[in-house]
PDB file of C-alpha atoms in Angstrom:
ATOM      1  CA  ASP A   1      -0.003   0.008  -0.001  1.00 66.00           C
ATOM      2  CA  ALA A   2       1.213   3.470  -0.849  1.00 69.00           C
ATOM      3  CA  MET A   3       2.475   5.312   2.227  1.00 92.00           C
ATOM      4  CA  VAL A   4       2.912   8.761   0.679  1.00 96.00           C
ATOM      5  CA  ILE A   5      -0.030   9.639  -1.539  1.00 96.00           C
ATOM      6  CA  GLN A   6      -0.149  12.575  -3.877  1.00 97.00           C
ATOM      7  CA  ASN A   7      -3.174  14.046  -5.610  1.00 96.00           C
ATOM      8  CA  PRO A   8      -3.732  14.726  -8.362  1.00 96.00           C
ATOM      9  CA  ARG A   9      -1.167  12.730 -10.326  1.00 95.00           C
ATOM     10  CA  TYR A  10      -1.654  14.980 -13.322  1.00 96.00           C
ATOM     11  CA  GLN A  11      -2.768  18.593 -13.236  1.00 96.00           C
ATOM     12  CA  VAL A  12      -3.193  21.016 -16.101  1.00 96.00           C
ATOM     13  CA  THR A  13      -3.631  24.659 -15.147  1.00 95.00           C
ATOM     14  CA  GLN A  14      -3.808  27.932 -16.992  1.00 96.00           C
ATOM     15  CA  PHE A  15      -1.049  30.479 -16.831  1.00 96.00           C
ATOM     16  CA  GLY A  16      -1.599  32.548 -13.663  1.00 96.00           C
ATOM     17  CA  LYS A  17      -4.424  30.386 -12.273  1.00 97.00           C
ATOM     18  CA  PRO A  18      -3.724  29.211  -8.699  1.00 96.00           C
ATOM     19  CA  VAL A  19      -3.238  25.508  -8.210  1.00 97.00           C
ATOM     20  CA  THR A  20      -2.993  23.290  -5.113  1.00 98.00           C
ATOM     21  CA  LEU A  21      -1.322  19.903  -4.913  1.00 98.00           C
ATOM     22  CA  SER A  22      -1.961  17.660  -1.953  1.00 98.00           C
ATOM     23  CA  CYS A  23       0.002  15.014  -0.106  1.00 98.00           C
ATOM     24  CA  SER A  24      -0.940  12.619   2.645  1.00 97.00           C
ATOM     25  CA  GLN A  25       1.139  10.100   4.560  1.00 97.00           C
ATOM     26  CA  THR A  26       0.399   7.045   6.658  1.00 95.00           C
ATOM     27  CA  LEU A  27       3.920   6.767   8.106  1.00 91.00           C
ATOM     28  CA  ASN A  28       3.358   9.239  10.947  1.00 92.00           C
ATOM     29  CA  HIS A  29       6.645  10.901  10.033  1.00 92.00           C
ATOM     30  CA  ASN A  30       7.629  14.201  11.573  1.00 92.00           C
ATOM     31  CA  VAL A  31       8.944  15.775   8.417  1.00 94.00           C
ATOM     32  CA  MET A  32       7.206  16.440   5.124  1.00 96.00           C
ATOM     33  CA  TYR A  33       9.016  17.871   2.092  1.00 95.00           C
ATOM     34  CA  TRP A  34       8.133  19.298  -1.279  1.00 97.00           C
ATOM     35  CA  TYR A  35      10.593  18.859  -4.135  1.00 96.00           C
ATOM     36  CA  GLN A  36      10.395  20.151  -7.686  1.00 96.00           C
ATOM     37  CA  GLN A  37      11.888  18.065 -10.473  1.00 93.00           C
ATOM     38  CA  LYS A  38      12.250  19.216 -14.049  1.00 92.00           C
ATOM     39  CA  SER A  39      13.257  16.968 -16.882  1.00 84.00           C
ATOM     40  CA  SER A  40      16.832  15.612 -16.648  1.00 80.00           C
ATOM     41  CA  GLN A  41      17.489  17.567 -13.481  1.00 88.00           C
ATOM     42  CA  ALA A  42      17.998  16.679  -9.854  1.00 90.00           C
ATOM     43  CA  PRO A  43      15.026  17.002  -7.523  1.00 92.00           C
ATOM     44  CA  LYS A  44      15.194  20.437  -5.935  1.00 93.00           C
ATOM     45  CA  LEU A  45      13.970  21.017  -2.385  1.00 93.00           C
ATOM     46  CA  LEU A  46      11.409  23.810  -2.122  1.00 96.00           C
ATOM     47  CA  PHE A  47      10.600  23.651   1.599  1.00 94.00           C
ATOM     48  CA  HIS A  48       9.828  21.300   4.428  1.00 94.00           C
ATOM     49  CA  TYR A  49       7.856  21.089   7.651  1.00 95.00           C
ATOM     50  CA  TYR A  50       9.267  19.594  10.822  1.00 93.00           C
ATOM     51  CA  ASP A  51       6.019  19.034  12.667  1.00 93.00           C
ATOM     52  CA  LYS A  52       4.488  22.530  12.411  1.00 94.00           C
ATOM     53  CA  ASP A  53       7.757  24.354  11.881  1.00 94.00           C
ATOM     54  CA  PHE A  54       8.060  25.609   8.323  1.00 95.00           C
ATOM     55  CA  ASN A  55      11.507  25.762   6.686  1.00 93.00           C
ATOM     56  CA  ASN A  56      11.778  27.539   3.371  1.00 94.00           C
ATOM     57  CA  GLU A  57      14.781  27.119   1.075  1.00 92.00           C
ATOM     58  CA  ALA A  58      16.478  30.436   0.362  1.00 91.00           C
ATOM     59  CA  ASP A  59      15.930  30.269  -3.392  1.00 92.00           C
ATOM     60  CA  THR A  60      12.312  29.118  -3.390  1.00 96.00           C
ATOM     61  CA  PRO A  61      10.199  31.754  -5.157  1.00 95.00           C
ATOM     62  CA  ASP A  62       7.440  33.502  -3.189  1.00 95.00           C
ATOM     63  CA  ASN A  63       4.996  32.085  -5.709  1.00 96.00           C
ATOM     64  CA  PHE A  64       5.267  28.763  -3.883  1.00 97.00           C
ATOM     65  CA  GLN A  65       3.535  28.341  -0.523  1.00 97.00           C
ATOM     66  CA  SER A  66       2.784  25.391   1.695  1.00 97.00           C
ATOM     67  CA  ARG A  67       0.364  24.381   4.440  1.00 97.00           C
ATOM     68  CA  ARG A  68       0.450  21.510   6.891  1.00 97.00           C
ATOM     69  CA  PRO A  69      -2.844  21.416   8.793  1.00 97.00           C
ATOM     70  CA  ASN A  70      -1.958  18.185  10.619  1.00 95.00           C
ATOM     71  CA  THR A  71       0.664  15.412  10.737  1.00 95.00           C
ATOM     72  CA  SER A  72      -0.820  13.495   7.836  1.00 96.00           C
ATOM     73  CA  PHE A  73      -1.438  16.196   5.237  1.00 97.00           C
ATOM     74  CA  CYS A  74       0.644  18.790   3.463  1.00 98.00           C
ATOM     75  CA  PHE A  75      -0.300  21.054   0.557  1.00 98.00           C
ATOM     76  CA  LEU A  76       1.694  22.892  -2.087  1.00 98.00           C
ATOM     77  CA  ASP A  77       0.065  26.094  -3.348  1.00 98.00           C
ATOM     78  CA  ILE A  78       1.328  27.776  -6.493  1.00 97.00           C
ATOM     79  CA  ARG A  79      -0.251  31.215  -6.462  1.00 97.00           C
ATOM     80  CA  SER A  80       0.363  32.276 -10.056  1.00 96.00           C
ATOM     81  CA  PRO A  81       1.851  29.448 -12.113  1.00 97.00           C
ATOM     82  CA  GLY A  82       4.132  30.423 -14.937  1.00 96.00           C
ATOM     83  CA  LEU A  83       5.275  28.300 -17.855  1.00 95.00           C
ATOM     84  CA  GLY A  84       8.555  27.716 -16.008  1.00 95.00           C
ATOM     85  CA  ASP A  85       6.719  26.049 -13.146  1.00 97.00           C
ATOM     86  CA  ALA A  86       5.752  23.071 -15.269  1.00 96.00           C
ATOM     87  CA  ALA A  87       7.444  20.157 -13.539  1.00 96.00           C
ATOM     88  CA  MET A  88       6.932  17.072 -11.425  1.00 95.00           C
ATOM     89  CA  TYR A  89       6.281  17.946  -7.792  1.00 97.00           C
ATOM     90  CA  LEU A  90       7.343  15.335  -5.313  1.00 96.00           C
ATOM     91  CA  CYS A  91       6.111  15.068  -1.760  1.00 97.00           C
ATOM     92  CA  ALA A  92       8.297  13.143   0.660  1.00 95.00           C
ATOM     93  CA  THR A  93       8.502  12.295   4.338  1.00 94.00           C
ATOM     94  CA  SER A  94      11.117  11.306   6.877  1.00 91.00           C
ATOM     95  CA  LEU A  95      11.392  10.676  10.596  1.00 86.00           C
ATOM     96  CA  GLY A  96      13.906  13.491  10.852  1.00 81.00           C
ATOM     97  CA  GLN A  97      15.585  11.932  13.877  1.00 72.00           C
ATOM     98  CA  GLY A  98      18.842  10.007  13.941  1.00 65.00           C
ATOM     99  CA  ARG A  99      21.069   9.377  10.994  1.00 59.00           C
ATOM    100  CA  SER A 100      18.836   6.771   9.334  1.00 62.00           C
ATOM    101  CA  GLY A 101      15.906   9.082  10.005  1.00 62.00           C
ATOM    102  CA  ASN A 102      17.177  11.105   7.090  1.00 73.00           C
ATOM    103  CA  THR A 103      15.942   8.456   4.683  1.00 84.00           C
ATOM    104  CA  ILE A 104      13.260  10.147   2.666  1.00 89.00           C
ATOM    105  CA  TYR A 105      10.259   8.331   1.243  1.00 92.00           C
ATOM    106  CA  PHE A 106       8.647   9.812  -1.821  1.00 94.00           C
ATOM    107  CA  GLY A 107       5.172   9.812  -3.224  1.00 95.00           C
ATOM    108  CA  GLU A 108       4.416   9.044  -6.850  1.00 94.00           C
ATOM    109  CA  GLY A 109       4.628  12.700  -7.820  1.00 95.00           C
ATOM    110  CA  SER A 110       2.223  15.210  -9.350  1.00 96.00           C
ATOM    111  CA  TRP A 111       2.857  16.307 -12.911  1.00 95.00           C
ATOM    112  CA  LEU A 112       1.960  19.950 -13.463  1.00 96.00           C
ATOM    113  CA  THR A 113       1.387  21.341 -16.944  1.00 96.00           C
ATOM    114  CA  VAL A 114       0.870  25.087 -17.427  1.00 96.00           C
ATOM    115  CA  VAL A 115      -0.904  26.199 -20.589  1.00 95.00           C
TER     116      VAL A 115
ATOM    117  CA  ASP B   1      27.218  24.937  -7.321  1.00 71.00           C
ATOM    118  CA  GLN B   2      26.531  21.227  -7.542  1.00 83.00           C
ATOM    119  CA  GLN B   3      27.421  19.547  -4.291  1.00 93.00           C
ATOM    120  CA  VAL B   4      26.506  16.052  -5.508  1.00 96.00           C
ATOM    121  CA  LYS B   5      27.650  15.049  -8.960  1.00 96.00           C
ATOM    122  CA  GLN B   6      26.849  12.099 -11.134  1.00 96.00           C
ATOM    123  CA  ASN B   7      29.059  12.577 -14.147  1.00 92.00           C
ATOM    124  CA  SER B   8      27.607   9.805 -16.305  1.00 95.00           C
ATOM    125  CA  PRO B   9      24.164  10.739 -17.627  1.00 94.00           C
ATOM    126  CA  SER B  10      23.725   7.205 -18.934  1.00 96.00           C
ATOM    127  CA  LEU B  11      25.235   3.757 -18.657  1.00 97.00           C
ATOM    128  CA  SER B  12      24.561   0.655 -20.724  1.00 98.00           C
ATOM    129  CA  VAL B  13      25.297  -2.800 -19.253  1.00 98.00           C
ATOM    130  CA  GLN B  14      24.629  -6.279 -20.483  1.00 98.00           C
ATOM    131  CA  GLU B  15      22.197  -8.418 -18.517  1.00 97.00           C
ATOM    132  CA  GLY B  16      23.995 -10.568 -15.943  1.00 97.00           C
ATOM    133  CA  ARG B  17      27.052  -8.312 -15.727  1.00 98.00           C
ATOM    134  CA  ILE B  18      27.940  -5.839 -13.017  1.00 98.00           C
ATOM    135  CA  SER B  19      26.602  -2.265 -13.136  1.00 98.00           C
ATOM    136  CA  ILE B  20      28.701   0.368 -11.380  1.00 98.00           C
ATOM    137  CA  LEU B  21      27.215   3.812 -10.850  1.00 98.00           C
ATOM    138  CA  ASN B  22      29.412   6.576  -9.516  1.00 98.00           C
ATOM    139  CA  CYS B  23      28.797   9.677  -7.454  1.00 98.00           C
ATOM    140  CA  ASP B  24      31.075  12.441  -6.152  1.00 98.00           C
ATOM    141  CA  TYR B  25      30.341  15.041  -3.527  1.00 97.00           C
ATOM    142  CA  THR B  26      32.044  18.232  -2.412  1.00 96.00           C
ATOM    143  CA  ASN B  27      30.512  19.050   0.959  1.00 93.00           C
ATOM    144  CA  SER B  28      32.467  17.411   3.786  1.00 92.00           C
ATOM    145  CA  MET B  29      29.484  17.994   6.114  1.00 91.00           C
ATOM    146  CA  PHE B  30      27.531  15.233   4.397  1.00 92.00           C
ATOM    147  CA  ASP B  31      27.399  12.194   6.664  1.00 89.00           C
ATOM    148  CA  TYR B  32      24.705   9.982   5.202  1.00 91.00           C
ATOM    149  CA  PHE B  33      24.382   8.878   1.590  1.00 94.00           C
ATOM    150  CA  LEU B  34      21.548   7.234  -0.273  1.00 95.00           C
ATOM    151  CA  TRP B  35      20.692   5.811  -3.657  1.00 97.00           C
ATOM    152  CA  TYR B  36      17.258   6.089  -5.209  1.00 96.00           C
ATOM    153  CA  LYS B  37      15.819   4.384  -8.244  1.00 96.00           C
ATOM    154  CA  LYS B  38      13.275   6.140 -10.432  1.00 93.00           C
ATOM    155  CA  TYR B  39      11.046   4.876 -13.223  1.00 91.00           C
ATOM    156  CA  PRO B  40       9.456   7.380 -15.634  1.00 86.00           C
ATOM    157  CA  ALA B  41       6.382   9.183 -14.252  1.00 80.00           C
ATOM    158  CA  GLU B  42       6.944   7.762 -10.760  1.00 86.00           C
ATOM    159  CA  GLY B  43       8.509   9.084  -7.602  1.00 90.00           C
ATOM    160  CA  PRO B  44      12.019   7.960  -6.561  1.00 92.00           C
ATOM    161  CA  THR B  45      12.180   4.733  -4.571  1.00 94.00           C
ATOM    162  CA  PHE B  46      14.722   4.337  -1.773  1.00 93.00           C
ATOM    163  CA  LEU B  47      17.239   1.638  -2.633  1.00 96.00           C
ATOM    164  CA  ILE B  48      20.158   1.564  -0.197  1.00 96.00           C
ATOM    165  CA  SER B  49      22.057   3.902   2.110  1.00 94.00           C
ATOM    166  CA  ILE B  50      25.381   4.205   3.885  1.00 94.00           C
ATOM    167  CA  SER B  51      26.541   6.136   6.908  1.00 91.00           C
ATOM    168  CA  SER B  52      29.834   8.003   6.852  1.00 91.00           C
ATOM    169  CA  ILE B  53      31.182   5.730   9.591  1.00 91.00           C
ATOM    170  CA  LYS B  54      31.072   2.773   7.190  1.00 94.00           C
ATOM    171  CA  ASP B  55      32.767   2.097   3.882  1.00 95.00           C
ATOM    172  CA  LYS B  56      30.460  -0.612   2.577  1.00 97.00           C
ATOM    173  CA  ASN B  57      26.840  -1.644   2.836  1.00 97.00           C
ATOM    174  CA  GLU B  58      25.203  -4.607   1.125  1.00 97.00           C
ATOM    175  CA  ASP B  59      21.603  -5.489   0.468  1.00 96.00           C
ATOM    176  CA  GLY B  60      21.076  -8.433  -1.838  1.00 97.00           C
ATOM    177  CA  ARG B  61      22.318  -7.576  -5.316  1.00 98.00           C
ATOM    178  CA  PHE B  62      23.092  -3.996  -4.308  1.00 98.00           C
ATOM    179  CA  THR B  63      26.277  -2.820  -2.626  1.00 98.00           C
ATOM    180  CA  VAL B  64      27.250   0.760  -1.900  1.00 98.00           C
ATOM    181  CA  PHE B  65      30.861   1.723  -1.321  1.00 98.00           C
ATOM    182  CA  LEU B  66      31.979   4.963   0.308  1.00 97.00           C
ATOM    183  CA  ASN B  67      35.465   6.478   0.017  1.00 97.00           C
ATOM    184  CA  LYS B  68      35.395   9.490   2.335  1.00 95.00           C
ATOM    185  CA  SER B  69      38.899  10.677   1.569  1.00 95.00           C
ATOM    186  CA  ALA B  70      38.033  10.835  -2.127  1.00 97.00           C
ATOM    187  CA  LYS B  71      34.476  12.071  -1.458  1.00 97.00           C
ATOM    188  CA  HIS B  72      33.238   9.352  -3.736  1.00 97.00           C
ATOM    189  CA  LEU B  73      30.600   6.674  -3.537  1.00 97.00           C
ATOM    190  CA  SER B  74      29.518   3.962  -5.919  1.00 98.00           C
ATOM    191  CA  LEU B  75      26.587   1.615  -6.299  1.00 98.00           C
ATOM    192  CA  HIS B  76      27.272  -1.905  -7.570  1.00 98.00           C
ATOM    193  CA  ILE B  77      24.460  -4.041  -8.937  1.00 98.00           C
ATOM    194  CA  VAL B  78      25.314  -7.653  -9.610  1.00 97.00           C
ATOM    195  CA  PRO B  79      24.008  -9.446 -11.523  1.00 98.00           C
ATOM    196  CA  SER B  80      22.181  -6.760 -13.505  1.00 98.00           C
ATOM    197  CA  GLN B  81      18.636  -7.580 -14.509  1.00 97.00           C
ATOM    198  CA  PRO B  82      16.274  -6.009 -17.078  1.00 96.00           C
ATOM    199  CA  GLY B  83      14.116  -4.570 -14.275  1.00 95.00           C
ATOM    200  CA  ASP B  84      17.106  -2.563 -13.094  1.00 97.00           C
ATOM    201  CA  SER B  85      16.747  -0.275 -16.105  1.00 97.00           C
ATOM    202  CA  ALA B  86      15.846   3.088 -14.529  1.00 97.00           C
ATOM    203  CA  VAL B  87      17.334   6.417 -13.498  1.00 96.00           C
ATOM    204  CA  TYR B  88      19.476   6.170 -10.356  1.00 98.00           C
ATOM    205  CA  PHE B  89      19.918   9.214  -8.131  1.00 97.00           C
ATOM    206  CA  CYS B  90      22.677   9.637  -5.597  1.00 97.00           C
ATOM    207  CA  ALA B  91      21.718  11.786  -2.586  1.00 95.00           C
ATOM    208  CA  ALA B  92      23.480  13.110   0.495  1.00 94.00           C
ATOM    209  CA  SER B  93      22.407  14.432   3.877  1.00 90.00           C
ATOM    210  CA  ARG B  94      24.049  16.629   6.515  1.00 85.00           C
ATOM    211  CA  GLY B  95      21.869  15.143   9.184  1.00 75.00           C
ATOM    212  CA  GLY B  96      18.767  16.439  10.889  1.00 73.00           C
ATOM    213  CA  ALA B  97      15.653  17.088   8.859  1.00 75.00           C
ATOM    214  CA  ASP B  98      17.091  19.435   6.257  1.00 76.00           C
ATOM    215  CA  GLY B  99      16.369  17.190   3.302  1.00 84.00           C
ATOM    216  CA  LEU B 100      18.625  15.562   0.770  1.00 89.00           C
ATOM    217  CA  THR B 101      20.867  17.023  -1.907  1.00 92.00           C
ATOM    218  CA  PHE B 102      20.542  15.045  -5.125  1.00 94.00           C
ATOM    219  CA  GLY B 103      22.731  14.428  -8.114  1.00 95.00           C
ATOM    220  CA  LYS B 104      21.273  14.730 -11.612  1.00 94.00           C
ATOM    221  CA  GLY B 105      20.922  10.988 -12.013  1.00 95.00           C
ATOM    222  CA  THR B 106      22.344   8.255 -14.215  1.00 97.00           C
ATOM    223  CA  HIS B 107      20.104   6.438 -16.648  1.00 97.00           C
ATOM    224  CA  LEU B 108      20.999   2.747 -16.450  1.00 98.00           C
ATOM    225  CA  ILE B 109      20.031   0.621 -19.420  1.00 98.00           C
ATOM    226  CA  ILE B 110      20.297  -3.154 -19.080  1.00 97.00           C
ATOM    227  CA  GLN B 111      20.643  -4.817 -22.454  1.00 96.00           C
ATOM    228  CA  PRO B 112      19.529  -8.429 -23.016  1.00 90.00           C
TER     229      PRO B 112
END
């Protein structure tokens, strides 16, 4: 059974129209992450939550926001998607404690197309 | 500035032979290293990891070697099977919950 579930798997949005991607986990992990991956590139960390503490990467554009209403759910909001935001968005979780707690478990990803 | 580098974008290996995927890193603060396997249109799947206090970790057909002095790690797959054809990402962690730094990946192709 999938332990990190992302919805939707495929999302098409119009240029400038806000979009929300969702992620849920059954692992009860402390940390939830959002990564962006473009074709032939490394996954790039956007931000993460350790419990309720939000940690934004320095180079993440303001256009990207996140919410974590509880342990199980985390959302990625793109306020005004541009063509350059078309990518796969990966949600991931980890325990965040101890060395092996840094192992990150990914969801299946959400493909975003901007038209 | 790429802190984790996978210099081979692709690698072709015959079925049954050994596949060796390489990864170099620059940040000496990294203390935990992982390999992920990714099929198209799916999220990365955790494969194997190694702590900086070890130089080798084995799990079935997969072995990861770490050379700290050279800041180099490698993933050995033996014997290679058709289902191993995928993109393999090397990743590194500084500890805590800060997330992983990934390389760009190596596309492994297993030929029959």
